[in-house]
Amino acid sequence: RLTGALLERAEELRAQALRQTGAPRTRQSMLMAMTQEDPWRAPHELVVPQMALGEAEFVVDVHDTGVALNINQADEAMLRSFLAEGLRIDYAWADRVTQAVMDWRDGDDLPRINGAERDDYIRAGAPVLPRNAPFHSIDELRHVMGVTPELFAAMRPYITIVGSGRINLNAAPEPVLVAVPTITPTVAAELLRRRGAGQFPRSRGEMQAMLGTLYRAPQGQELTEFNRRVTFATNEVEVV
């Protein structure tokens, strides 16, 4: 079905799946209009979620990796913005968790100013020590210093370790959007409002024209980083 969508069958497959799941007609109309430009938009709606193989029943979850923040790919500024502006936690706490995540990922045992490395975890009697490598699973984040059960629960719906880490500006929720360089909470809210009205920019230029003076266009290195971190279409999906 994913291959078929790329071979110009997206409209047919989406209509079929949406009919079987009983999606509202207005929702179908909006998605059909965007099919040609982004065949994998809302990829979970290309398939029927519950299927059967003989007597075995199973559920298929297909989702855009660009709707989540990749905690192995995001840099320090993105992680801090996600926590402080996306999840609205105290900035000092957001910075401590960010530094601890970066220390957990990096390959040395030298703690950052507000971070934590192996010796800090040993002194705290932690049951799990930093890997000094990328996260192997999302649950591993539970053991990072400063991440409480409540914070982990708040982070969990918006993070991933799958994919290249590029954020889809036409699909990501607000807490993930504000992690993108130059995307403020005000800009994120306007993008979501426009998305709800069926307006999806296909490039940074279109986004700039759509938002006008509300959006400060990135320049120089900031522009390079922006282009490296975002996409305007569904390029990668995870199938579970």
C-alpha positions as a LaTeX table, in Angstrom:
\begin{tabular}{lrrr}
\hline
Residue & $x$ (\AA) & $y$ (\AA) & $z$ (\AA) \\
\hline
Arg1 & 0.00 & 0.00 & 0.00 \\
Leu2 & 2.85 & 2.41 & 0.72 \\
Thr3 & 4.43 & 1.56 & $-2.63$ \\
Gly4 & 1.07 & 1.87 & $-4.34$ \\
Ala5 & 0.61 & 5.35 & $-2.86$ \\
Leu6 & 3.87 & 6.45 & $-4.49$ \\
Leu7 & 2.68 & 4.97 & $-7.79$ \\
Glu8 & $-0.26$ & 7.39 & $-7.94$ \\
Arg9 & $-2.74$ & 5.07 & $-6.23$ \\
Ala10 & $-2.81$ & 7.06 & $-2.98$ \\
Glu11 & $-6.28$ & 8.50 & $-3.58$ \\
Glu12 & $-7.76$ & 5.09 & $-4.33$ \\
Leu13 & $-6.09$ & 3.38 & $-1.35$ \\
Arg14 & $-6.90$ & 6.19 & 1.07 \\
Ala15 & $-10.55$ & 6.28 & 0.03 \\
Gln16 & $-10.81$ & 2.53 & 0.44 \\
Ala17 & $-9.23$ & 2.52 & 3.89 \\
Leu18 & $-11.20$ & 5.54 & 5.09 \\
Arg19 & $-14.48$ & 3.98 & 3.97 \\
Gln20 & $-13.70$ & 0.82 & 5.92 \\
Thr21 & $-12.81$ & 2.80 & 9.05 \\
Gly22 & $-15.82$ & 5.11 & 8.70 \\
Ala23 & $-13.91$ & 8.40 & 8.50 \\
Pro24 & $-16.00$ & 11.59 & 8.06 \\
Arg25 & $-16.48$ & 12.71 & 4.46 \\
Thr26 & $-14.97$ & 16.16 & 5.17 \\
Arg27 & $-11.78$ & 14.52 & 6.41 \\
Gln28 & $-11.62$ & 12.43 & 3.23 \\
Ser29 & $-12.00$ & 15.51 & 1.04 \\
Met30 & $-9.14$ & 17.38 & 2.70 \\
Leu31 & $-6.78$ & 14.41 & 2.45 \\
Met32 & $-7.69$ & 13.71 & $-1.17$ \\
Ala33 & $-6.75$ & 17.27 & $-2.08$ \\
Met34 & $-3.24$ & 16.79 & $-0.66$ \\
Thr35 & $-2.62$ & 13.30 & $-2.04$ \\
Gln36 & $-0.78$ & 14.38 & $-5.17$ \\
Glu37 & 1.75 & 16.53 & $-3.30$ \\
Asp38 & 2.27 & 14.20 & $-0.34$ \\
Pro39 & 1.10 & 10.62 & $-1.08$ \\
Trp40 & 2.06 & 9.42 & 2.40 \\
Arg41 & 0.34 & 12.24 & 4.32 \\
Ala42 & $-1.34$ & 10.74 & 7.42 \\
Pro43 & 0.07 & 7.30 & 6.47 \\
His44 & $-2.02$ & 5.48 & 9.09 \\
Glu45 & $-5.05$ & 6.27 & 6.94 \\
Leu46 & $-3.63$ & 4.37 & 3.97 \\
Val47 & $-4.19$ & 1.07 & 5.75 \\
Val48 & $-6.99$ & $-0.58$ & 7.69 \\
Pro49 & $-5.61$ & $-0.78$ & 11.24 \\
Gln50 & $-7.15$ & $-4.14$ & 12.16 \\
Met51 & $-6.43$ & $-7.09$ & 9.88 \\
Ala52 & $-6.56$ & $-10.87$ & 9.93 \\
Leu53 & $-4.30$ & $-13.59$ & 8.58 \\
Gly54 & $-6.24$ & $-16.84$ & 8.83 \\
Glu55 & $-7.45$ & $-17.01$ & 12.43 \\
Ala56 & $-4.84$ & $-14.55$ & 13.69 \\
Glu57 & $-5.91$ & $-10.94$ & 14.17 \\
Phe58 & $-3.40$ & $-8.12$ & 14.34 \\
Val59 & $-3.14$ & $-4.35$ & 14.40 \\
Val60 & $-0.98$ & $-2.31$ & 12.02 \\
Asp61 & 0.30 & 1.08 & 13.12 \\
Val62 & 1.85 & 3.17 & 10.33 \\
His63 & 3.03 & 6.63 & 11.30 \\
Asp64 & 5.17 & 9.49 & 10.03 \\
Thr65 & 8.48 & 9.62 & 11.92 \\
Gly66 & 8.51 & 13.38 & 11.23 \\
Val67 & 5.77 & 14.01 & 13.81 \\
Ala68 & 8.14 & 13.25 & 16.70 \\
Leu69 & 11.43 & 14.62 & 18.01 \\
Asn70 & 14.29 & 12.15 & 17.58 \\
Ile71 & 16.19 & 12.26 & 20.88 \\
Asn72 & 19.27 & 10.77 & 19.23 \\
Gln73 & 19.36 & 13.37 & 16.45 \\
Ala74 & 18.12 & 16.57 & 18.11 \\
Asp75 & 20.79 & 19.02 & 19.20 \\
Glu76 & 20.98 & 20.80 & 22.54 \\
Ala77 & 18.94 & 23.83 & 21.48 \\
Met78 & 16.16 & 21.67 & 20.03 \\
Leu79 & 15.89 & 19.53 & 23.16 \\
Arg80 & 15.80 & 22.58 & 25.40 \\
Ser81 & 13.12 & 24.28 & 23.29 \\
Phe82 & 11.04 & 21.10 & 23.22 \\
Leu83 & 11.10 & 20.83 & 27.01 \\
Ala84 & 10.83 & 24.51 & 27.97 \\
Glu85 & 8.51 & 25.81 & 25.25 \\
Gly86 & 6.86 & 22.64 & 23.98 \\
Leu87 & 6.15 & 20.94 & 27.31 \\
Arg88 & 6.30 & 24.21 & 29.26 \\
Ile89 & 8.48 & 22.97 & 32.10 \\
Asp90 & 10.70 & 25.28 & 34.16 \\
Tyr91 & 13.63 & 26.52 & 32.04 \\
Ala92 & 16.28 & 25.56 & 34.61 \\
Trp93 & 14.86 & 22.02 & 34.82 \\
Ala94 & 14.64 & 21.86 & 31.02 \\
Asp95 & 18.31 & 22.83 & 30.78 \\
Arg96 & 19.40 & 20.22 & 33.35 \\
Val97 & 17.52 & 17.45 & 31.55 \\
Thr98 & 18.87 & 18.61 & 28.19 \\
Gln99 & 22.46 & 18.56 & 29.44 \\
Ala100 & 21.93 & 15.15 & 31.04 \\
Val101 & 20.51 & 13.75 & 27.79 \\
Met102 & 23.49 & 15.10 & 25.85 \\
Asp103 & 25.89 & 13.57 & 28.40 \\
Trp104 & 24.08 & 10.23 & 28.15 \\
Arg105 & 24.50 & 10.27 & 24.36 \\
Asp106 & 28.07 & 11.49 & 24.02 \\
Gly107 & 31.07 & 9.18 & 24.05 \\
Asp108 & 32.94 & 10.59 & 27.07 \\
Asp109 & 32.64 & 10.72 & 30.86 \\
Leu110 & 33.13 & 14.48 & 31.13 \\
Pro111 & 29.95 & 16.05 & 32.54 \\
Arg112 & 28.58 & 19.29 & 31.11 \\
Ile113 & 28.05 & 22.20 & 33.51 \\
Asn114 & 24.47 & 21.16 & 34.31 \\
Gly115 & 24.74 & 17.59 & 33.04 \\
Ala116 & 25.53 & 14.22 & 34.58 \\
Glu117 & 27.95 & 11.42 & 33.79 \\
Arg118 & 28.79 & 7.99 & 35.22 \\
Asp119 & 30.19 & 9.19 & 38.58 \\
Asp120 & 27.09 & 11.33 & 39.23 \\
Tyr121 & 24.81 & 8.35 & 38.67 \\
Ile122 & 26.96 & 6.12 & 40.90 \\
Arg123 & 26.86 & 8.70 & 43.72 \\
Ala124 & 23.08 & 8.91 & 43.32 \\
Gly125 & 22.76 & 5.12 & 43.53 \\
Ala126 & 21.18 & 4.94 & 40.09 \\
Pro127 & 20.37 & 1.39 & 38.90 \\
Val128 & 21.36 & 2.20 & 35.29 \\
Leu129 & 24.46 & 4.11 & 34.16 \\
Pro130 & 24.80 & 6.29 & 31.04 \\
Arg131 & 25.50 & 4.36 & 27.85 \\
Asn132 & 27.75 & 7.06 & 26.36 \\
Ala133 & 26.01 & 6.15 & 23.12 \\
Pro134 & 22.70 & 6.90 & 21.39 \\
Phe135 & 19.55 & 5.74 & 23.14 \\
His136 & 18.76 & 2.12 & 22.37 \\
Ser137 & 15.11 & 2.49 & 23.35 \\
Ile138 & 12.71 & 5.22 & 24.41 \\
Asp139 & 12.32 & 3.61 & 27.86 \\
Glu140 & 16.04 & 4.18 & 28.47 \\
Leu141 & 15.19 & 7.87 & 28.85 \\
Arg142 & 13.51 & 7.01 & 32.18 \\
His143 & 16.97 & 6.56 & 33.71 \\
Val144 & 18.40 & 9.94 & 32.68 \\
Met145 & 19.05 & 12.17 & 35.67 \\
Gly146 & 16.30 & 14.75 & 36.07 \\
Val147 & 13.68 & 12.80 & 34.12 \\
Thr148 & 10.86 & 12.08 & 36.57 \\
Pro149 & 8.07 & 9.57 & 35.81 \\
Glu150 & 5.75 & 12.52 & 35.20 \\
Leu151 & 8.15 & 14.19 & 32.78 \\
Phe152 & 8.76 & 10.93 & 30.92 \\
Ala153 & 5.00 & 10.46 & 30.53 \\
Ala154 & 4.71 & 13.99 & 29.11 \\
Met155 & 7.62 & 13.45 & 26.70 \\
Arg156 & 6.72 & 9.97 & 25.52 \\
Pro157 & 4.00 & 10.84 & 22.92 \\
Tyr158 & 6.32 & 13.29 & 21.17 \\
Ile159 & 9.69 & 11.51 & 20.94 \\
Thr160 & 11.25 & 8.77 & 18.84 \\
Ile161 & 14.60 & 7.13 & 18.08 \\
Val162 & 13.55 & 6.11 & 14.55 \\
Gly163 & 14.38 & 7.96 & 11.34 \\
Ser164 & 16.67 & 10.77 & 10.26 \\
Gly165 & 15.25 & 13.27 & 12.75 \\
Arg166 & 13.73 & 15.65 & 10.19 \\
Ile167 & 10.50 & 17.21 & 11.49 \\
Asn168 & 7.49 & 17.42 & 9.18 \\
Leu169 & 6.16 & 20.97 & 9.55 \\
Asn170 & 2.86 & 19.89 & 7.99 \\
Ala171 & 2.22 & 17.08 & 10.46 \\
Ala172 & 4.11 & 17.54 & 13.74 \\
Pro173 & 2.21 & 18.67 & 16.88 \\
Glu174 & 3.00 & 21.95 & 18.63 \\
Pro175 & 5.51 & 20.60 & 21.23 \\
Val176 & 7.61 & 19.16 & 18.39 \\
Leu177 & 7.24 & 22.16 & 16.08 \\
Val178 & 8.74 & 24.55 & 18.63 \\
Ala179 & 11.90 & 22.41 & 18.74 \\
Val180 & 12.64 & 23.53 & 15.17 \\
Pro181 & 15.06 & 26.48 & 14.89 \\
Thr182 & 13.15 & 29.78 & 14.37 \\
Ile183 & 9.71 & 28.20 & 15.07 \\
Thr184 & 8.33 & 30.09 & 18.06 \\
Pro185 & 5.17 & 29.05 & 19.96 \\
Thr186 & 3.29 & 31.82 & 18.10 \\
Val187 & 4.45 & 30.55 & 14.71 \\
Ala188 & 3.65 & 26.95 & 15.70 \\
Ala189 & 0.12 & 27.94 & 16.73 \\
Glu190 & $-0.44$ & 29.70 & 13.41 \\
Leu191 & 0.88 & 26.73 & 11.43 \\
Leu192 & $-1.56$ & 24.48 & 13.29 \\
Arg193 & $-4.42$ & 26.89 & 12.61 \\
Arg194 & $-3.59$ & 26.98 & 8.92 \\
Arg195 & $-3.26$ & 23.20 & 8.84 \\
Gly196 & $-6.74$ & 22.88 & 10.31 \\
Ala197 & $-8.00$ & 25.02 & 7.42 \\
Gly198 & $-6.31$ & 22.72 & 4.89 \\
Gln199 & $-3.33$ & 24.98 & 4.14 \\
Phe200 & $-0.02$ & 23.15 & 3.87 \\
Pro201 & 3.11 & 25.03 & 2.71 \\
Arg202 & 5.36 & 23.05 & 0.38 \\
Ser203 & 8.55 & 25.00 & 1.05 \\
Arg204 & 10.11 & 27.55 & 3.37 \\
Gly205 & 9.26 & 30.26 & 0.85 \\
Glu206 & 5.59 & 29.31 & 0.86 \\
Met207 & 5.63 & 29.20 & 4.66 \\
Gln208 & 7.16 & 32.68 & 4.77 \\
Ala209 & 4.51 & 34.01 & 2.38 \\
Met210 & 1.76 & 32.35 & 4.40 \\
Leu211 & 2.92 & 33.69 & 7.77 \\
Gly212 & 4.21 & 37.10 & 6.68 \\
Thr213 & 5.75 & 39.27 & 9.40 \\
Leu214 & 4.75 & 36.72 & 12.04 \\
Tyr215 & 7.72 & 34.61 & 10.98 \\
Arg216 & 11.36 & 35.68 & 11.13 \\
Ala217 & 13.15 & 33.97 & 8.26 \\
Pro218 & 16.40 & 32.21 & 9.20 \\
Gln219 & 19.67 & 33.51 & 7.77 \\
Gly220 & 23.17 & 32.11 & 7.29 \\
Gln221 & 24.01 & 29.14 & 9.50 \\
Glu222 & 20.55 & 29.28 & 11.02 \\
Leu223 & 19.06 & 28.74 & 7.55 \\
Thr224 & 21.39 & 25.81 & 6.90 \\
Glu225 & 20.33 & 24.22 & 10.18 \\
Phe226 & 16.65 & 24.86 & 9.47 \\
Asn227 & 16.86 & 23.17 & 6.07 \\
Arg228 & 18.67 & 20.20 & 7.59 \\
Arg229 & 16.10 & 19.75 & 10.32 \\
Val230 & 12.75 & 20.04 & 8.52 \\
Thr231 & 10.64 & 18.59 & 5.75 \\
Phe232 & 7.29 & 19.64 & 4.32 \\
Ala233 & 6.19 & 16.13 & 3.30 \\
Thr234 & 6.04 & 12.62 & 4.75 \\
Asn235 & 9.38 & 11.11 & 3.76 \\
Glu236 & 9.81 & 8.34 & 6.34 \\
Val237 & 7.32 & 6.09 & 8.07 \\
Glu238 & 7.59 & 3.53 & 10.83 \\
Val239 & 5.44 & 0.41 & 10.56 \\
Val240 & 4.62 & $-1.53$ & 13.74 \\
\hline
\end{tabular}
